[in-house]
PDB file of C-alpha atoms in Angstrom:
ATOM      1  CA  MET A   1       0.000   0.000   0.000  1.00 83.00           C
ATOM      2  CA  LYS A   2       1.083   3.557  -0.647  1.00 93.00           C
ATOM      3  CA  ILE A   3       2.123   5.349   2.528  1.00 94.00           C
ATOM      4  CA  LYS A   4      -0.371   8.136   1.787  1.00 95.00           C
ATOM      5  CA  ASP A   5      -3.242   5.627   1.903  1.00 97.00           C
ATOM      6  CA  ILE A   6      -2.019   4.013   5.116  1.00 97.00           C
ATOM      7  CA  LEU A   7      -1.677   7.413   6.810  1.00 96.00           C
ATOM      8  CA  ASN A   8      -5.226   8.259   5.708  1.00 96.00           C
ATOM      9  CA  GLU A   9      -6.556   5.016   7.165  1.00 97.00           C
ATOM     10  CA  GLN A  10      -4.708   5.736  10.396  1.00 97.00           C
ATOM     11  CA  ARG A  11      -6.225   9.217  10.622  1.00 95.00           C
ATOM     12  CA  ILE A  12      -9.709   7.770  10.227  1.00 96.00           C
ATOM     13  CA  TYR A  13      -9.035   5.006  12.762  1.00 96.00           C
ATOM     14  CA  ALA A  14      -7.649   7.553  15.248  1.00 96.00           C
ATOM     15  CA  LEU A  15     -10.735   9.722  14.871  1.00 95.00           C
ATOM     16  CA  LEU A  16     -13.174   6.830  15.309  1.00 97.00           C
ATOM     17  CA  HIS A  17     -11.326   5.262  18.238  1.00 95.00           C
ATOM     18  CA  ASP A  18     -10.176   8.436  19.935  1.00 93.00           C
ATOM     19  CA  VAL A  19      -6.463   7.650  19.598  1.00 93.00           C
ATOM     20  CA  PRO A  20      -4.237  10.712  19.999  1.00 90.00           C
ATOM     21  CA  ILE A  21      -1.975  11.100  16.967  1.00 93.00           C
ATOM     22  CA  LEU A  22       0.054  14.049  15.696  1.00 92.00           C
ATOM     23  CA  ARG A  23      -2.237  16.963  14.933  1.00 90.00           C
ATOM     24  CA  GLU A  24      -2.445  18.231  11.354  1.00 88.00           C
ATOM     25  CA  SER A  25      -0.732  21.466  12.417  1.00 88.00           C
ATOM     26  CA  GLU A  26       2.292  19.522  13.701  1.00 92.00           C
ATOM     27  CA  VAL A  27       2.737  17.056  10.858  1.00 95.00           C
ATOM     28  CA  GLU A  28       4.552  19.464   8.550  1.00 93.00           C
ATOM     29  CA  LEU A  29       6.944  20.600  11.269  1.00 94.00           C
ATOM     30  CA  PHE A  30       7.537  16.975  12.275  1.00 96.00           C
ATOM     31  CA  GLU A  31       8.267  15.829   8.715  1.00 96.00           C
ATOM     32  CA  ASP A  32      10.526  18.836   8.079  1.00 95.00           C
ATOM     33  CA  LEU A  33      12.557  18.148  11.224  1.00 95.00           C
ATOM     34  CA  ILE A  34      13.031  14.456  10.480  1.00 97.00           C
ATOM     35  CA  GLY A  35      13.972  15.283   6.879  1.00 96.00           C
ATOM     36  CA  LEU A  36      16.426  17.909   8.107  1.00 95.00           C
ATOM     37  CA  TYR A  37      18.235  15.602  10.547  1.00 95.00           C
ATOM     38  CA  LYS A  38      17.927  12.393   8.482  1.00 97.00           C
ATOM     39  CA  PRO A  39      18.593  10.182  11.546  1.00 97.00           C
ATOM     40  CA  LYS A  40      19.974   6.652  11.148  1.00 97.00           C
ATOM     41  CA  ARG A  41      18.824   5.233  14.480  1.00 98.00           C
ATOM     42  CA  VAL A  42      15.531   6.422  15.860  1.00 98.00           C
ATOM     43  CA  LEU A  43      13.788   5.615  19.138  1.00 98.00           C
ATOM     44  CA  GLU A  44      10.116   6.412  19.567  1.00 98.00           C
ATOM     45  CA  VAL A  45       8.346   6.150  22.924  1.00 97.00           C
ATOM     46  CA  GLY A  46       4.599   5.814  22.414  1.00 97.00           C
ATOM     47  CA  THR A  47       3.859   4.120  19.083  1.00 97.00           C
ATOM     48  CA  ALA A  48       0.076   4.428  19.455  1.00 96.00           C
ATOM     49  CA  ILE A  49      -1.126   3.108  16.063  1.00 97.00           C
ATOM     50  CA  GLY A  50       2.133   3.866  14.267  1.00 97.00           C
ATOM     51  CA  TYR A  51       1.175   7.138  12.581  1.00 98.00           C
ATOM     52  CA  SER A  52       4.227   9.155  13.647  1.00 98.00           C
ATOM     53  CA  SER A  53       6.313   5.953  13.323  1.00 98.00           C
ATOM     54  CA  LEU A  54       5.570   5.822   9.593  1.00 98.00           C
ATOM     55  CA  LEU A  55       6.368   9.522   9.191  1.00 97.00           C
ATOM     56  CA  LEU A  56       9.672   8.917  10.994  1.00 98.00           C
ATOM     57  CA  ALA A  57      10.458   5.921   8.776  1.00 97.00           C
ATOM     58  CA  LYS A  58       9.580   7.845   5.630  1.00 97.00           C
ATOM     59  CA  HIS A  59      11.926  10.745   6.360  1.00 97.00           C
ATOM     60  CA  MET A  60      14.804   9.120   8.259  1.00 97.00           C
ATOM     61  CA  ASP A  61      18.003   8.075   6.509  1.00 97.00           C
ATOM     62  CA  LYS A  62      17.469   5.511   3.748  1.00 94.00           C
ATOM     63  CA  GLU A  63      19.506   3.021   5.792  1.00 96.00           C
ATOM     64  CA  GLY A  64      17.776   4.079   8.991  1.00 97.00           C
ATOM     65  CA  GLN A  65      16.292   1.843  11.665  1.00 98.00           C
ATOM     66  CA  LEU A  66      13.418   2.735  13.974  1.00 98.00           C
ATOM     67  CA  ILE A  67      12.563   1.166  17.328  1.00 98.00           C
ATOM     68  CA  SER A  68       9.176   2.105  18.735  1.00 98.00           C
ATOM     69  CA  ILE A  69       7.661   1.176  22.105  1.00 98.00           C
ATOM     70  CA  GLU A  70       3.970   1.012  23.047  1.00 97.00           C
ATOM     71  CA  LEU A  71       2.447  -0.088  26.343  1.00 96.00           C
ATOM     72  CA  ASP A  72      -1.121  -0.716  25.172  1.00 96.00           C
ATOM     73  CA  ASP A  73      -1.496  -4.098  23.461  1.00 96.00           C
ATOM     74  CA  ILE A  74      -4.442  -3.100  21.248  1.00 96.00           C
ATOM     75  CA  ARG A  75      -2.624  -0.037  19.898  1.00 97.00           C
ATOM     76  CA  HIS A  76       0.561  -2.070  19.489  1.00 98.00           C
ATOM     77  CA  GLY A  77      -1.430  -4.612  17.448  1.00 98.00           C
ATOM     78  CA  MET A  78      -2.972  -1.897  15.277  1.00 97.00           C
ATOM     79  CA  ALA A  79       0.451  -0.354  14.686  1.00 98.00           C
ATOM     80  CA  LYS A  80       1.746  -3.741  13.498  1.00 98.00           C
ATOM     81  CA  HIS A  81      -1.277  -4.079  11.210  1.00 97.00           C
ATOM     82  CA  PHE A  82      -0.713  -0.672   9.571  1.00 98.00           C
ATOM     83  CA  ILE A  83       3.070  -0.858   9.407  1.00 97.00           C
ATOM     84  CA  SER A  84       3.140  -4.367   7.907  1.00 97.00           C
ATOM     85  CA  GLN A  85       1.378  -2.937   4.832  1.00 97.00           C
ATOM     86  CA  SER A  86       4.060  -0.306   4.282  1.00 97.00           C
ATOM     87  CA  ASP A  87       7.365  -0.422   2.428  1.00 95.00           C
ATOM     88  CA  TYR A  88       9.168   0.421   5.672  1.00 96.00           C
ATOM     89  CA  ALA A  89       8.174  -2.608   7.736  1.00 97.00           C
ATOM     90  CA  ASP A  90      11.650  -4.203   7.620  1.00 97.00           C
ATOM     91  CA  ARG A  91      13.256  -1.059   9.027  1.00 97.00           C
ATOM     92  CA  MET A  92      10.938  -0.819  12.002  1.00 98.00           C
ATOM     93  CA  THR A  93      10.940  -2.781  15.252  1.00 98.00           C
ATOM     94  CA  LEU A  94       7.782  -2.499  17.350  1.00 98.00           C
ATOM     95  CA  LEU A  95       8.119  -3.435  20.992  1.00 98.00           C
ATOM     96  CA  GLN A  96       5.317  -3.795  23.489  1.00 98.00           C
ATOM     97  CA  GLY A  97       5.834  -2.940  27.138  1.00 97.00           C
ATOM     98  CA  ASP A  98       6.784  -0.180  29.538  1.00 95.00           C
ATOM     99  CA  ALA A  99       9.346   2.087  27.884  1.00 94.00           C
ATOM    100  CA  THR A 100      10.879   3.007  31.222  1.00 89.00           C
ATOM    101  CA  GLU A 101      11.897  -0.650  31.616  1.00 92.00           C
ATOM    102  CA  LEU A 102      12.524  -1.514  27.952  1.00 94.00           C
ATOM    103  CA  VAL A 103      14.827   1.391  27.091  1.00 91.00           C
ATOM    104  CA  ASP A 104      17.485  -0.078  29.369  1.00 89.00           C
ATOM    105  CA  THR A 105      17.632  -3.216  27.232  1.00 91.00           C
ATOM    106  CA  ILE A 106      17.958  -1.441  23.862  1.00 94.00           C
ATOM    107  CA  GLU A 107      21.334  -0.800  22.279  1.00 90.00           C
ATOM    108  CA  GLY A 108      22.154   2.809  21.425  1.00 90.00           C
ATOM    109  CA  PRO A 109      23.320   5.116  20.118  1.00 96.00           C
ATOM    110  CA  PHE A 110      20.268   7.032  18.898  1.00 97.00           C
ATOM    111  CA  ASP A 111      20.404  10.030  16.566  1.00 96.00           C
ATOM    112  CA  LEU A 112      16.799  10.970  17.168  1.00 98.00           C
ATOM    113  CA  VAL A 113      14.345  10.282  19.970  1.00 98.00           C
ATOM    114  CA  PHE A 114      10.640  11.062  19.871  1.00 98.00           C
ATOM    115  CA  LEU A 115       8.890  11.129  23.252  1.00 98.00           C
ATOM    116  CA  ASP A 116       5.151  10.752  22.804  1.00 96.00           C
ATOM    117  CA  GLY A 117       4.130   8.285  25.500  1.00 94.00           C
ATOM    118  CA  PRO A 118       2.887   9.153  29.005  1.00 93.00           C
ATOM    119  CA  LYS A 119       3.664  12.860  29.448  1.00 94.00           C
ATOM    120  CA  GLY A 120       4.507  12.492  33.125  1.00 95.00           C
ATOM    121  CA  GLN A 121       7.354  10.093  32.229  1.00 95.00           C
ATOM    122  CA  TYR A 122       9.301  12.230  29.724  1.00 97.00           C
ATOM    123  CA  LEU A 123      12.050  13.333  32.088  1.00 97.00           C
ATOM    124  CA  LYS A 124      12.485   9.918  33.690  1.00 96.00           C
ATOM    125  CA  GLN A 125      12.729   8.345  30.216  1.00 96.00           C
ATOM    126  CA  LEU A 126      15.137  10.957  28.892  1.00 97.00           C
ATOM    127  CA  GLU A 127      17.461  10.374  31.840  1.00 95.00           C
ATOM    128  CA  ILE A 128      17.602   6.659  30.956  1.00 95.00           C
ATOM    129  CA  ILE A 129      18.027   7.362  27.229  1.00 96.00           C
ATOM    130  CA  GLU A 130      20.592  10.160  27.563  1.00 96.00           C
ATOM    131  CA  PRO A 131      23.679   7.899  27.899  1.00 95.00           C
ATOM    132  CA  LYS A 132      22.585   6.280  24.615  1.00 96.00           C
ATOM    133  CA  LEU A 133      22.385   9.540  22.626  1.00 97.00           C
ATOM    134  CA  SER A 134      24.862  10.101  19.830  1.00 95.00           C
ATOM    135  CA  ASP A 135      26.630  13.487  19.716  1.00 93.00           C
ATOM    136  CA  GLY A 136      24.276  16.078  18.281  1.00 94.00           C
ATOM    137  CA  ALA A 137      21.260  13.792  18.705  1.00 97.00           C
ATOM    138  CA  VAL A 138      17.826  15.396  18.602  1.00 98.00           C
ATOM    139  CA  VAL A 139      15.130  14.774  21.200  1.00 98.00           C
ATOM    140  CA  LEU A 140      11.569  15.697  20.229  1.00 98.00           C
ATOM    141  CA  ALA A 141       8.783  15.700  22.803  1.00 98.00           C
ATOM    142  CA  ASP A 142       5.102  16.153  21.980  1.00 97.00           C
ATOM    143  CA  ASN A 143       2.395  17.934  24.000  1.00 95.00           C
ATOM    144  CA  VAL A 144       4.926  19.746  26.179  1.00 97.00           C
ATOM    145  CA  LEU A 145       2.761  22.866  26.540  1.00 96.00           C
ATOM    146  CA  PHE A 146      -0.238  20.716  27.503  1.00 95.00           C
ATOM    147  CA  ARG A 147      -3.266  22.949  26.887  1.00 91.00           C
ATOM    148  CA  ASP A 148      -1.279  26.053  27.836  1.00 92.00           C
ATOM    149  CA  TYR A 149      -1.006  24.997  31.466  1.00 95.00           C
ATOM    150  CA  VAL A 150       2.743  24.377  31.342  1.00 96.00           C
ATOM    151  CA  ARG A 151       3.895  27.835  30.238  1.00 93.00           C
ATOM    152  CA  GLY A 152       0.676  29.789  29.844  1.00 87.00           C
ATOM    153  CA  GLY A 153       0.270  30.743  33.489  1.00 85.00           C
ATOM    154  CA  LYS A 154      -3.178  29.104  33.524  1.00 88.00           C
ATOM    155  CA  GLU A 155      -3.947  27.252  36.740  1.00 92.00           C
ATOM    156  CA  PRO A 156      -4.386  23.541  35.858  1.00 94.00           C
ATOM    157  CA  PRO A 157      -7.330  21.580  37.289  1.00 95.00           C
ATOM    158  CA  ARG A 158      -6.302  19.262  40.122  1.00 96.00           C
ATOM    159  CA  ARG A 159      -6.257  16.134  37.988  1.00 96.00           C
ATOM    160  CA  PHE A 160      -3.591  17.685  35.704  1.00 96.00           C
ATOM    161  CA  LYS A 161      -1.376  19.226  38.391  1.00 96.00           C
ATOM    162  CA  THR A 162       1.170  16.384  38.471  1.00 96.00           C
ATOM    163  CA  ILE A 163       1.491  16.126  34.679  1.00 96.00           C
ATOM    164  CA  VAL A 164       1.907  19.894  34.359  1.00 97.00           C
ATOM    165  CA  LYS A 165       4.581  19.992  37.074  1.00 97.00           C
ATOM    166  CA  ARG A 166       6.465  17.101  35.466  1.00 97.00           C
ATOM    167  CA  LEU A 167       6.342  18.715  32.025  1.00 97.00           C
ATOM    168  CA  GLN A 168       7.655  21.941  33.554  1.00 97.00           C
ATOM    169  CA  HIS A 169      10.544  19.953  35.036  1.00 98.00           C
ATOM    170  CA  TYR A 170      11.166  18.304  31.668  1.00 98.00           C
ATOM    171  CA  LEU A 171      11.388  21.668  29.889  1.00 98.00           C
ATOM    172  CA  GLU A 172      13.620  23.130  32.606  1.00 97.00           C
ATOM    173  CA  TYR A 173      15.916  20.133  32.127  1.00 98.00           C
ATOM    174  CA  VAL A 174      16.224  20.391  28.337  1.00 98.00           C
ATOM    175  CA  GLU A 175      16.647  24.160  28.553  1.00 97.00           C
ATOM    176  CA  GLN A 176      19.927  23.760  30.455  1.00 94.00           C
ATOM    177  CA  LYS A 177      22.280  25.328  27.955  1.00 93.00           C
ATOM    178  CA  ASP A 178      25.213  23.082  28.820  1.00 93.00           C
ATOM    179  CA  LYS A 179      23.166  19.990  27.898  1.00 95.00           C
ATOM    180  CA  TYR A 180      20.784  20.928  25.083  1.00 97.00           C
ATOM    181  CA  ASN A 181      19.798  23.627  22.644  1.00 97.00           C
ATOM    182  CA  THR A 182      16.013  23.631  22.886  1.00 98.00           C
ATOM    183  CA  THR A 183      13.324  25.265  20.795  1.00 97.00           C
ATOM    184  CA  ILE A 184       9.653  24.979  21.722  1.00 97.00           C
ATOM    185  CA  TYR A 185       7.169  25.159  18.855  1.00 95.00           C
ATOM    186  CA  PRO A 186       3.599  26.165  19.751  1.00 92.00           C
ATOM    187  CA  MET A 187       1.936  23.995  17.062  1.00 88.00           C
ATOM    188  CA  GLY A 188      -0.620  21.465  18.226  1.00 85.00           C
ATOM    189  CA  ASP A 189      -0.122  21.086  21.949  1.00 92.00           C
ATOM    190  CA  GLY A 190       3.495  22.224  21.858  1.00 95.00           C
ATOM    191  CA  MET A 191       6.513  20.304  20.600  1.00 96.00           C
ATOM    192  CA  SER A 192      10.016  20.721  21.974  1.00 97.00           C
ATOM    193  CA  VAL A 193      13.087  20.099  19.851  1.00 98.00           C
ATOM    194  CA  SER A 194      16.277  19.630  21.856  1.00 98.00           C
ATOM    195  CA  VAL A 195      19.691  19.144  20.275  1.00 97.00           C
ATOM    196  CA  TRP A 196      22.031  17.269  22.612  1.00 97.00           C
ATOM    197  CA  LYS A 197      25.388  18.914  23.098  1.00 94.00           C
ATOM    198  CA  GLY A 198      27.191  15.638  23.477  1.00 79.00           C
ATOM    199  CA  HIS A 199      28.933  13.696  26.212  1.00 72.00           C
ATOM    200  CA  HIS A 200      32.165  15.659  26.059  1.00 63.00           C
ATOM    201  CA  HIS A 201      30.850  18.144  28.663  1.00 48.00           C
ATOM    202  CA  GLU A 202      30.844  15.543  31.416  1.00 45.00           C
TER     203      GLU A 202
END
């Protein structure tokens, strides 16, 4: 199947089954960034149904390899279903389980990491992944502005307080100039792009 048709099917599935995937407003930015960096080894946390995974595979280096992790078994199964129909299936490894545990077992180095799983886990996951980053690696994180609560000065409802606080900590971490160069794009629900300054600072 043509990738365009698979992506269309995924959009429809996501709409019908209320699966969060990249918003239309973010897709162009996302594709541009992946095309710009042309990563060879990519790690994605939060496959969902494999929508962003296919965009990553399409724009990464021709020899690139993608590893993607999803906790939910139904979404993991749907991702396999969609990805198996694409031309990129042999370059993609889909793992099911808790990324915080699985990342430890995966060989680095990674040129690009996309964090799109549980928002409250971003910082914890990045700390585990960081030793496996290649010099100049790029870390993207989705939904970092979370409905404008994270940076907008809006008081979050109680049920979101923990997530908002953890996202604030994540952004503070990647905005440390000695570790990363970070840009936050307001598209969608906010996407941060952090370029790792390498291990030579340690």
